[in-house]
Structures are given as structure tokens and as C-alpha cells.
CSV table of C-alpha atoms in Angstrom, one decimal:
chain,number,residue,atom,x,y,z
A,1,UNK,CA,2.1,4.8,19.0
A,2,UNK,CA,5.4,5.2,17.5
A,3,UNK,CA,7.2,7.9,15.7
A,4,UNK,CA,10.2,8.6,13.8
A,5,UNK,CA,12.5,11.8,14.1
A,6,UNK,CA,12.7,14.0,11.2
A,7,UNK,CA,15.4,16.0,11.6
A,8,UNK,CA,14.1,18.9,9.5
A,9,UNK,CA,15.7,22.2,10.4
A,10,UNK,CA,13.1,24.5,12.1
A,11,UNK,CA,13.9,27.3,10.0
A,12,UNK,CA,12.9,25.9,6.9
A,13,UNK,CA,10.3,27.1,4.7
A,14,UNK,CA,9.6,23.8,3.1
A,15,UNK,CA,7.7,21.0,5.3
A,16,UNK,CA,7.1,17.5,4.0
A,17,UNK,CA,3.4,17.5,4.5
A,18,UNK,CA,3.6,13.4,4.7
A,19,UNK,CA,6.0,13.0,7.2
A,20,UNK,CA,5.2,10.6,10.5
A,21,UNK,CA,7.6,13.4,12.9
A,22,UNK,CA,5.4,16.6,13.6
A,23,UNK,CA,7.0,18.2,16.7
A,24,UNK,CA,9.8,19.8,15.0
A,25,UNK,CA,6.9,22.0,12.9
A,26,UNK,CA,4.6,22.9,16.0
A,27,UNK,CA,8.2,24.2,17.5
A,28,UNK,CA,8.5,26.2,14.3
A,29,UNK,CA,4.9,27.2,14.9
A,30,UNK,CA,5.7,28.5,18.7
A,31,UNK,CA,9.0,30.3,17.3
A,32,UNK,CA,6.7,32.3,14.9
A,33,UNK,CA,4.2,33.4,17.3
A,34,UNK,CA,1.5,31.2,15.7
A,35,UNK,CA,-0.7,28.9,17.7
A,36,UNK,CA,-0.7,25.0,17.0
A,37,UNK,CA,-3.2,22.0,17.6
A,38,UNK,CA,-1.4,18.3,18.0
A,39,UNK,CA,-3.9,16.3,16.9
A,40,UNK,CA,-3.6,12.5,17.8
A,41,UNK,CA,-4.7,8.9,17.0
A,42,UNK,CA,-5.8,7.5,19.6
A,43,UNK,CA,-8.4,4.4,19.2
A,44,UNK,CA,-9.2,2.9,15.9
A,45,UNK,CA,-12.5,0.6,15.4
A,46,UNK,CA,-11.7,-1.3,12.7
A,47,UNK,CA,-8.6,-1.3,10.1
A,48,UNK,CA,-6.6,1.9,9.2
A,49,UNK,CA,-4.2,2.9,7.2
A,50,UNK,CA,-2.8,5.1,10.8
A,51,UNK,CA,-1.9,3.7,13.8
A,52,UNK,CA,-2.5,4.2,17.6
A,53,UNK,CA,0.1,7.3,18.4
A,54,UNK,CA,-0.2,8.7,14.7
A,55,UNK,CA,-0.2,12.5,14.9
A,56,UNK,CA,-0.8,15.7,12.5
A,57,UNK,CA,-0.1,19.3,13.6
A,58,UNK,CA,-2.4,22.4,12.7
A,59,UNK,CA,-1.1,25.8,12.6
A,60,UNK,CA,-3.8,28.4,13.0
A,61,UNK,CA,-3.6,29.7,9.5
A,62,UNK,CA,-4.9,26.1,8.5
A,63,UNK,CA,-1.2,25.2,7.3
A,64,UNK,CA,-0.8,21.3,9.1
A,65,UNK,CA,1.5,18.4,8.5
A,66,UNK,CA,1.1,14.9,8.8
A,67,UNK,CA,-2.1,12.5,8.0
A,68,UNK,CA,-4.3,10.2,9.8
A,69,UNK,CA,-6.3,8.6,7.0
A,70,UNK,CA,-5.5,8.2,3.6
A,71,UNK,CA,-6.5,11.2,2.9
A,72,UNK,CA,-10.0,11.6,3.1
A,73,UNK,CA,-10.8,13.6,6.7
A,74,UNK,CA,-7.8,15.8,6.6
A,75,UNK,CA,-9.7,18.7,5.9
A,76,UNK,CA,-12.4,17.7,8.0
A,77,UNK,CA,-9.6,17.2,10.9
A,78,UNK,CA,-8.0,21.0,10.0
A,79,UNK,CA,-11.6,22.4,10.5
A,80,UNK,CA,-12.0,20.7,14.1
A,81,UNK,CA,-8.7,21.3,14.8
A,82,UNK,CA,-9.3,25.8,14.4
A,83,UNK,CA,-12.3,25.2,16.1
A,84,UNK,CA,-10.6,23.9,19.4
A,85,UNK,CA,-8.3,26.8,18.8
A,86,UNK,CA,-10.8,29.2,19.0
A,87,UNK,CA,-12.5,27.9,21.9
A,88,UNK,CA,-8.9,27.5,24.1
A,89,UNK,CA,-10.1,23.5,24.9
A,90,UNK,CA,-8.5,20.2,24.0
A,91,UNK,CA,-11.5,17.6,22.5
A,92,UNK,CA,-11.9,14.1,21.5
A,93,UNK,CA,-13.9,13.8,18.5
A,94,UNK,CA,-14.7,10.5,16.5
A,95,UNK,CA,-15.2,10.0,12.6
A,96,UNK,CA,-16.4,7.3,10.9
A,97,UNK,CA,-18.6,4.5,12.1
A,98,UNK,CA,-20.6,5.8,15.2
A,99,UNK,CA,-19.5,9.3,14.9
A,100,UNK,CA,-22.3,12.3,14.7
A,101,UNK,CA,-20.5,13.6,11.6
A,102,UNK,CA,-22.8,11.5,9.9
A,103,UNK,CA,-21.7,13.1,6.4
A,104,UNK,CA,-17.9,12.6,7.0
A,105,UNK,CA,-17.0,8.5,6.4
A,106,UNK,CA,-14.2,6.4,6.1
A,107,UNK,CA,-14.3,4.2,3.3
A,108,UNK,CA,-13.1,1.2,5.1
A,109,UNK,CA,-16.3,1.5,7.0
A,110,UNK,CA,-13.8,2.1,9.9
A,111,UNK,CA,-14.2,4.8,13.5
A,112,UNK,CA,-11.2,6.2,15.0
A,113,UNK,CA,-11.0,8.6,17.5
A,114,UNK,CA,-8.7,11.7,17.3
A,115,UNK,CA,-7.6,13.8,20.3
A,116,UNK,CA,-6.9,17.3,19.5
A,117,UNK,CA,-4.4,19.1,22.1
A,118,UNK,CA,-4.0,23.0,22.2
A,119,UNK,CA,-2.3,23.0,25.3
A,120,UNK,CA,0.7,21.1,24.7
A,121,UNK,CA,3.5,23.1,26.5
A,122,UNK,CA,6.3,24.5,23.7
A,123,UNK,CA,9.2,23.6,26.2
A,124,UNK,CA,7.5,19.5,26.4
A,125,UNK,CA,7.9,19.3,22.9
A,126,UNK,CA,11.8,21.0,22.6
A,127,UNK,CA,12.6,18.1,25.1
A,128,UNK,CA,11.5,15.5,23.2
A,129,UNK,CA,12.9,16.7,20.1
A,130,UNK,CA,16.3,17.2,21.4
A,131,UNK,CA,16.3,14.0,23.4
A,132,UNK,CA,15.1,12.4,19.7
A,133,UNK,CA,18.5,14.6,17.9
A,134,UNK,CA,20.4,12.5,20.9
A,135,UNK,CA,18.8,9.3,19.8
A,136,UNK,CA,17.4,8.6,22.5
A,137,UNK,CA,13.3,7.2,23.0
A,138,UNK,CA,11.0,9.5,24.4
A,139,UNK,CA,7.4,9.8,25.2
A,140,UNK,CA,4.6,12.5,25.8
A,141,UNK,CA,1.5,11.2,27.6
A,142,UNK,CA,-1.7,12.8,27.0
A,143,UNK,CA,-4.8,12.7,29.5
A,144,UNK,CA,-7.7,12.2,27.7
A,145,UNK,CA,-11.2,13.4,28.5
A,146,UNK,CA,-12.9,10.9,31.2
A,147,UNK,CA,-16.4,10.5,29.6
A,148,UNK,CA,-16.0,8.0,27.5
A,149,UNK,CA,-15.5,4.8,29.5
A,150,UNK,CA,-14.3,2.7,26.1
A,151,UNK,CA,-11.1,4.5,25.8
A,152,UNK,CA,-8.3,5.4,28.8
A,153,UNK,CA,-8.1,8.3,30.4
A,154,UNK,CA,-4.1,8.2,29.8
A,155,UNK,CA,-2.2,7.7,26.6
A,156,UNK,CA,1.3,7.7,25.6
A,157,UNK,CA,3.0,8.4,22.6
A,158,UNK,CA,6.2,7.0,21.6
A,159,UNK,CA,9.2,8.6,19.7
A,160,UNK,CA,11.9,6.5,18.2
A,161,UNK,CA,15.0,8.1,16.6
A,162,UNK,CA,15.1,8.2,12.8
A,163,UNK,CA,16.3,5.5,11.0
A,164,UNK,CA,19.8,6.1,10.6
A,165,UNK,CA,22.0,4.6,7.6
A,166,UNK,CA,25.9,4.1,7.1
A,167,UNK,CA,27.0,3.7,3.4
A,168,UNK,CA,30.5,2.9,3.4
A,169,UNK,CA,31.9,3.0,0.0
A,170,UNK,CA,32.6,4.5,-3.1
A,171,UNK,CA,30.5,4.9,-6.7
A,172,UNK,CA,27.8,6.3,-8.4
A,173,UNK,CA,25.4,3.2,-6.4
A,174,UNK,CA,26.4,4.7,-2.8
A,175,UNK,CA,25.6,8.5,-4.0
A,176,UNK,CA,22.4,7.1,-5.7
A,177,UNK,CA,21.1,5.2,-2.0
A,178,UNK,CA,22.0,8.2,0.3
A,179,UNK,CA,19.1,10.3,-2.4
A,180,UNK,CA,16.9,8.0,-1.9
A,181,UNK,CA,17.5,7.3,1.8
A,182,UNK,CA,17.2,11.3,2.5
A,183,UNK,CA,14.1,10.9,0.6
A,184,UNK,CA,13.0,8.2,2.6
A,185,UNK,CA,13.5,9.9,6.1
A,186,UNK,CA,17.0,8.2,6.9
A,187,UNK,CA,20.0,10.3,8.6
A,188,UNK,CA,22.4,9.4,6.4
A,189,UNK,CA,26.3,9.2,6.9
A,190,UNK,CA,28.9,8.4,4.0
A,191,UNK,CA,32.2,7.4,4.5
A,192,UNK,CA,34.6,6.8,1.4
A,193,UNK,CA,37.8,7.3,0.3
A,194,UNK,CA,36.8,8.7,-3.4
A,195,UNK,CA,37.0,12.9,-3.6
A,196,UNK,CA,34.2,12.7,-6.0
A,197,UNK,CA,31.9,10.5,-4.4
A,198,UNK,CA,32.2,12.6,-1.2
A,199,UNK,CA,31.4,15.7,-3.4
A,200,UNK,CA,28.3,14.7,-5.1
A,201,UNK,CA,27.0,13.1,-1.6
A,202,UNK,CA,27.7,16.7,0.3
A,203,UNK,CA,25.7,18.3,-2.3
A,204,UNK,CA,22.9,16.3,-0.9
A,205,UNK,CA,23.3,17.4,2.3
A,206,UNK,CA,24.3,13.6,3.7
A,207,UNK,CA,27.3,14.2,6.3
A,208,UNK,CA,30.6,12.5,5.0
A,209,UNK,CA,33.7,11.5,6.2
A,210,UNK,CA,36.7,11.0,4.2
A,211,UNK,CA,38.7,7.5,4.4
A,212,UNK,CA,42.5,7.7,4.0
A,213,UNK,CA,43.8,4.1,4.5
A,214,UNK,CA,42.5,0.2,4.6
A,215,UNK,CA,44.8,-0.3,7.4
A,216,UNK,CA,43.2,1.9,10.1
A,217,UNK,CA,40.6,0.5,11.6
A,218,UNK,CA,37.3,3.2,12.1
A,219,UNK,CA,34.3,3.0,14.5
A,220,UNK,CA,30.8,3.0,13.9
A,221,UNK,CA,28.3,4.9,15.4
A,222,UNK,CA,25.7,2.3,15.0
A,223,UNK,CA,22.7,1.6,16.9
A,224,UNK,CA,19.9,-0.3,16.6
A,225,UNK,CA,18.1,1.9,14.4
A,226,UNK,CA,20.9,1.9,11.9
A,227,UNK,CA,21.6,-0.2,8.9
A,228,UNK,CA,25.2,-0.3,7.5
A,229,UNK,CA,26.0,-1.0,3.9
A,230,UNK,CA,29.7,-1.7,2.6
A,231,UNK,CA,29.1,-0.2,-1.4
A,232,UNK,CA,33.7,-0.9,-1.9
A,233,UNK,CA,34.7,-2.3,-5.2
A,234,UNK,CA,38.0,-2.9,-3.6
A,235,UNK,CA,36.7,-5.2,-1.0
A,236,UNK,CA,39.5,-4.2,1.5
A,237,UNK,CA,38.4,-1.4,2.5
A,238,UNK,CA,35.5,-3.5,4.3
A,239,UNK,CA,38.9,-5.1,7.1
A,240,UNK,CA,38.5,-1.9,8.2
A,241,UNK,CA,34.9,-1.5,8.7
A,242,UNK,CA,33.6,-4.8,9.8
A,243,UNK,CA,34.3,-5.5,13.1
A,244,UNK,CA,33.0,-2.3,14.0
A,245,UNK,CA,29.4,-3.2,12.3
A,246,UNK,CA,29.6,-6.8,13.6
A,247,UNK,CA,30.0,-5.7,17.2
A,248,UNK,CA,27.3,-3.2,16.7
A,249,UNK,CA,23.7,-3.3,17.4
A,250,UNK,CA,22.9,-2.5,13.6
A,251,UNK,CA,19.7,-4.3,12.5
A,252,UNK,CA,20.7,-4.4,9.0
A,253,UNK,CA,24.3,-4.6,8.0
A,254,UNK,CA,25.0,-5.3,3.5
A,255,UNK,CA,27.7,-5.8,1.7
A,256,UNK,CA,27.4,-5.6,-2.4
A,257,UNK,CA,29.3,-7.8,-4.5
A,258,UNK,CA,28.6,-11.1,-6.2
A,259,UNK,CA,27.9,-14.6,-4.4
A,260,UNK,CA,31.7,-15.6,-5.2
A,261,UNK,CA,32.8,-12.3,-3.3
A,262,UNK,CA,30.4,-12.9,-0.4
A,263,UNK,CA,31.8,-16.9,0.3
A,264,UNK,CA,35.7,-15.0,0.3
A,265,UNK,CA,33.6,-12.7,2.7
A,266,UNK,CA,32.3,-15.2,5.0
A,267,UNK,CA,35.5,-17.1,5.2
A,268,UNK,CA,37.8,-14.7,6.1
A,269,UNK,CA,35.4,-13.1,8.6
A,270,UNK,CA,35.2,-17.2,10.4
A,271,UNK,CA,39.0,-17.5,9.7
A,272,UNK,CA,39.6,-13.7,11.7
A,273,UNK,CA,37.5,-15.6,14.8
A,274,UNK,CA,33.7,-14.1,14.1
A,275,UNK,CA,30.9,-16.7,14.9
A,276,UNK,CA,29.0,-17.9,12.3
A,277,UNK,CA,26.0,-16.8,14.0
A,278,UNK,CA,27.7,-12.7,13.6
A,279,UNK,CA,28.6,-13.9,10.3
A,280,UNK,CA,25.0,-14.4,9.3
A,281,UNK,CA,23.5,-11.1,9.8
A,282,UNK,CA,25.7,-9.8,7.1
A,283,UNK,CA,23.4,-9.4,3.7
A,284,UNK,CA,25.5,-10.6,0.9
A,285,UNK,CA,25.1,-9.4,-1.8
A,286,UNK,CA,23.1,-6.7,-0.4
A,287,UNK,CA,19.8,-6.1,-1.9
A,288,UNK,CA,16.7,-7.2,-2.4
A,289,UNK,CA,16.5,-8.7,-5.8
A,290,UNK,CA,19.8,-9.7,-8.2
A,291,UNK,CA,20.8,-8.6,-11.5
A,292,UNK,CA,20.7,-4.6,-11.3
A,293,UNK,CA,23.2,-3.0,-13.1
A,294,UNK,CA,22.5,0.7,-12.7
A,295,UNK,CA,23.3,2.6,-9.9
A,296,UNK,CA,19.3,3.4,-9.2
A,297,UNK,CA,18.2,0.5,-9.4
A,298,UNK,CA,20.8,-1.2,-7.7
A,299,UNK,CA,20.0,1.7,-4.6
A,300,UNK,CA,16.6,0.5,-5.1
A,301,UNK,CA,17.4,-2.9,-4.5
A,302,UNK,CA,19.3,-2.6,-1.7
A,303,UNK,CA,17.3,0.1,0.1
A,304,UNK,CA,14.3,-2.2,-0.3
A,305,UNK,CA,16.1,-4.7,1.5
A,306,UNK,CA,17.0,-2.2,4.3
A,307,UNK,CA,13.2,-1.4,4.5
A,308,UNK,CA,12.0,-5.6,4.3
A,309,UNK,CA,14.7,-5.7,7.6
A,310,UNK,CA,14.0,-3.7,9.7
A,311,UNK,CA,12.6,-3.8,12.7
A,312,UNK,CA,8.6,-3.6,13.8
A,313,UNK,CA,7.7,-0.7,16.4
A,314,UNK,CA,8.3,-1.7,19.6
């Protein structure tokens, strides 16, 4: 029942068709003058690739975003989804096992039952978009059709801010993991003290911040849905970012380097007056497997790692 914010502007043309976060394209729906059918997961009989909560939005030219199956009732779900357009009335229709559309099937042999709203106020779903851009949770609660007694009348879906990332360092490795964190549905933020590195990271789009001294000590806006990785060849540029990630809610925080690098690490972190307990949340060397030597793969590696830690939906 959980989703992540995509912060996609809503006057772009492209859409990620795949994404988890649909609001922000029925808003750009409403702002067009077209009409828009949320259409949400709301029971599943069996296993599925979706879960409770998972939602796809269908404009009325048959345009949608987002998936509930792995791809083999979308069409099916577009279909219904102009049909309760064009008779103005929310439905709950199943597929799969005991469904009457005997001739649509999931191949896991699975039902699931799919609520399709056309009445969804614009304004509800503004509020929840800009309470996501604030990172804050937020919820819509739909009120389901009473005659089936096997599912509840109410139903609330969850939002959770998008997955944030911090790369602080320098290098073609930190350029290489804020592309495939933007690709990957992260906000990303860069802060380094190279011109170049902040250049080719702009061009991305990823907001940057430029570092002028190891001696000042900078903040963090970190939360729970961040992860923060330290990506410094000169290791001292972490004194002034540490603290800052260690008293921070971060659920992932990495620093590269070799295992001779991450002892110094660790012993100058219990020697400043960290716990060991704070110490230990630090991934050292960050990544998930050891021996990459390109930038890629060495972004692959550690935003892997990022993705193995963090945490399950709420």
C-alpha cells in the first residue's frame, strides 16, 4: 500500500510508463482538460508481482502510467478503465481466478481485485503531491463498493517520499551513481569540491552544492529515506561530513575506500567520541561486491548495496 514520490515535473512530455508514483500524471491530466481514472490494487488472491496500494492512472485518450501485473492485463485494465469513464461510476472489477472475464488470466493462476476511481478530486491529489515534495507521508483513502463482504469497505493508500541519496565526493564514480540513481527514482544531491565533477552532475539534472574547505563543518538534510555516500579520495573531506550523517536518521550511510582506509575510518571516528554502535552503520568500503575498478561498475556496486539496505515499506 506504499508508494514512492516521483518528482517528475508536470509539464513534461515524457512519462516513465513504469514508475510506482502516478499522481503527479493524473495532475498533469486535470491541467490539460483531460479526464483520468486511478485505478488501484486492492486485494490479491494469491502471489503477485504488485502489491496491496499499487496504482496505474488512465487518461481518456488511453495514454496510462504505471502497472499492476507483469504486464499481461494492462490493456485489459485501460479498456475497463474508459469504460468507467464513460459511464461517470467508480467499479471494482476482479481478474484472474474467480473473475467473469473468463478469457483474461493471470499466469500465476492468481485473482486480484482492482478499484477504478473517476472521481478522485484534482485538489486531493495536489495535496498529497506537495505534502510528498515536503517529504512528508501521506495517504488517500478510498471507499470501496459494499457488496462484496470479502474485502473492506475502506482502504488507504500510502505515499512515502522518494528515496533520497547524498553523494558526497569527487570523480568519475560519484557522477556515474547520481545516473544511475536518477534512473532508479532517487532525488539525488552532490556535494563536492571538484568544478568538473559538479559540471558533468548538473548536466544530469542532480542539484549540487559546491564544497570550499575540509575545515567547515556542513549539515545534512538527511532523513530516513536517505542514504549518504562519502565517494573523497582525500579522505578528509569526510571530518567534515560525518557527524552530520552519524546524527542523522539516514538508513544507509557508505564510505569507499579500501579495508586499510575503513580501520583509520573507524578509529578516528571512536577516538573523536562516536559509539561503536554509530560507528557500525557506516558501510566501509561501500558497495556490494569488491574489486570494481570502473567508475560503472563501481556505481553499480555501491548502489546495489544502497538498494540490499534499505528499508521494507512500513
Amino acid at each position: 500500500m506504499d508508494h514512492e514520490k516521483c518528482d517528475m515535473k508536470h509539464n513534461q512530455m515524457q512519462w516513465d510508463a513504469l514508475t510506482d508514483y502516478v499522481l503527479d500524471y493524473a495532475i498533469d491530466c486535470a491541467r490539460k482538460g483531460n479526464r483520468y481514472v486511478i485505478v488501484t490494487l486492492v486485494r490479491i488472491d494469491g502471489s503477485s508481482p504488485r502489491y496491496p496500494g499499487a496504482q496505474m492512472v488512465v487518461s481518456e485518450d488511453g495514454s496510462f502510467i504505471g502497472y499492476l501485473s507483469g504486464g499481461c492485463i494492462e490493456r485489459a485494465i485501460v479498456a475497463e478503465a474508459l469504460g468507467a469513464l464513460t459511464s461517470g461510476q467508480n467499479r471494482l472489477v476482479r481478474y484472474g481466478e474467480g473473475s467473469e472475464y473468463f478469457d483474461i488470466q493471470l499466469p500465476c493462476g492468481s485473482g486480484i481485485d482492482l478499484y477504478f476511481d473517476v472521481s478522485q478530486p484534482t485538489e486531493t491529489l495536489i495535496s498529497i503531491d506537495r505534502g510528498l515534495q515536503q517529504r512528508c507521508p501521506q495517504i488517500m483513502t478510498l471507499h470501496l463498493p459494499a457488496f462484496r463482504s470479502d474485502i473492506a469497505s475502506v482502504f488507504t493508500v500510502h505515499y512515502r517520499p522518494r528515496r533520497q541519496l547524498i553523494i558526497a565526493g569527487s570523480g568519475p564514480s560519484a557522477v556515474q551513481l547520481a545516473r544511475l540513481a536518477i534512473i532508479s527514482e532517487f532525488d539525488v544531491q552532490l556535494l563536492s569540491p571538484d568544478a568538473m565533477t559538479r559540471e558533468h552532475a548538473k548536466s544530469l539534472g542532480v542539484e549540487v552544492i559546491a564544497l570550499v574547505s575540509t575545515t567547515k563543518t556542513y549539515a545534512l538534510a538527511a532523513d530516513a529515506r536517505t542514504a549518504v555516500v562519502f565517494m573523497f579520495h582525500d579522505h578528509l573531506w569526510e571530518d567534515a561530513f560525518m557527524p552530520s550523517a552519524l546524527a542523522s536518521p539516514a538508513y544507509y550511510i557508505g564510505a569507499i575506500g579500501n579495508e586499510a582506509a575503513h580501520v583509520r575510518r573507524r578509529e578516528a571516528l571512536l577516538k573523536s567520541g562516536f559509539s561503536q554502535e554509530n560507528i557500525e552503520r557506516i558501510h566501509g568500503p561501500a558497495g556490494l561486491f569488491r574489486g570494481s575498478k570502473s567508475a560503472r561498475d563501481i556505481a553499480i556496486s555501491v548502489l546495489a548495496d544502497i538498494v540490499k539496505n534499505q528499508p521494507s515499506a512500513p
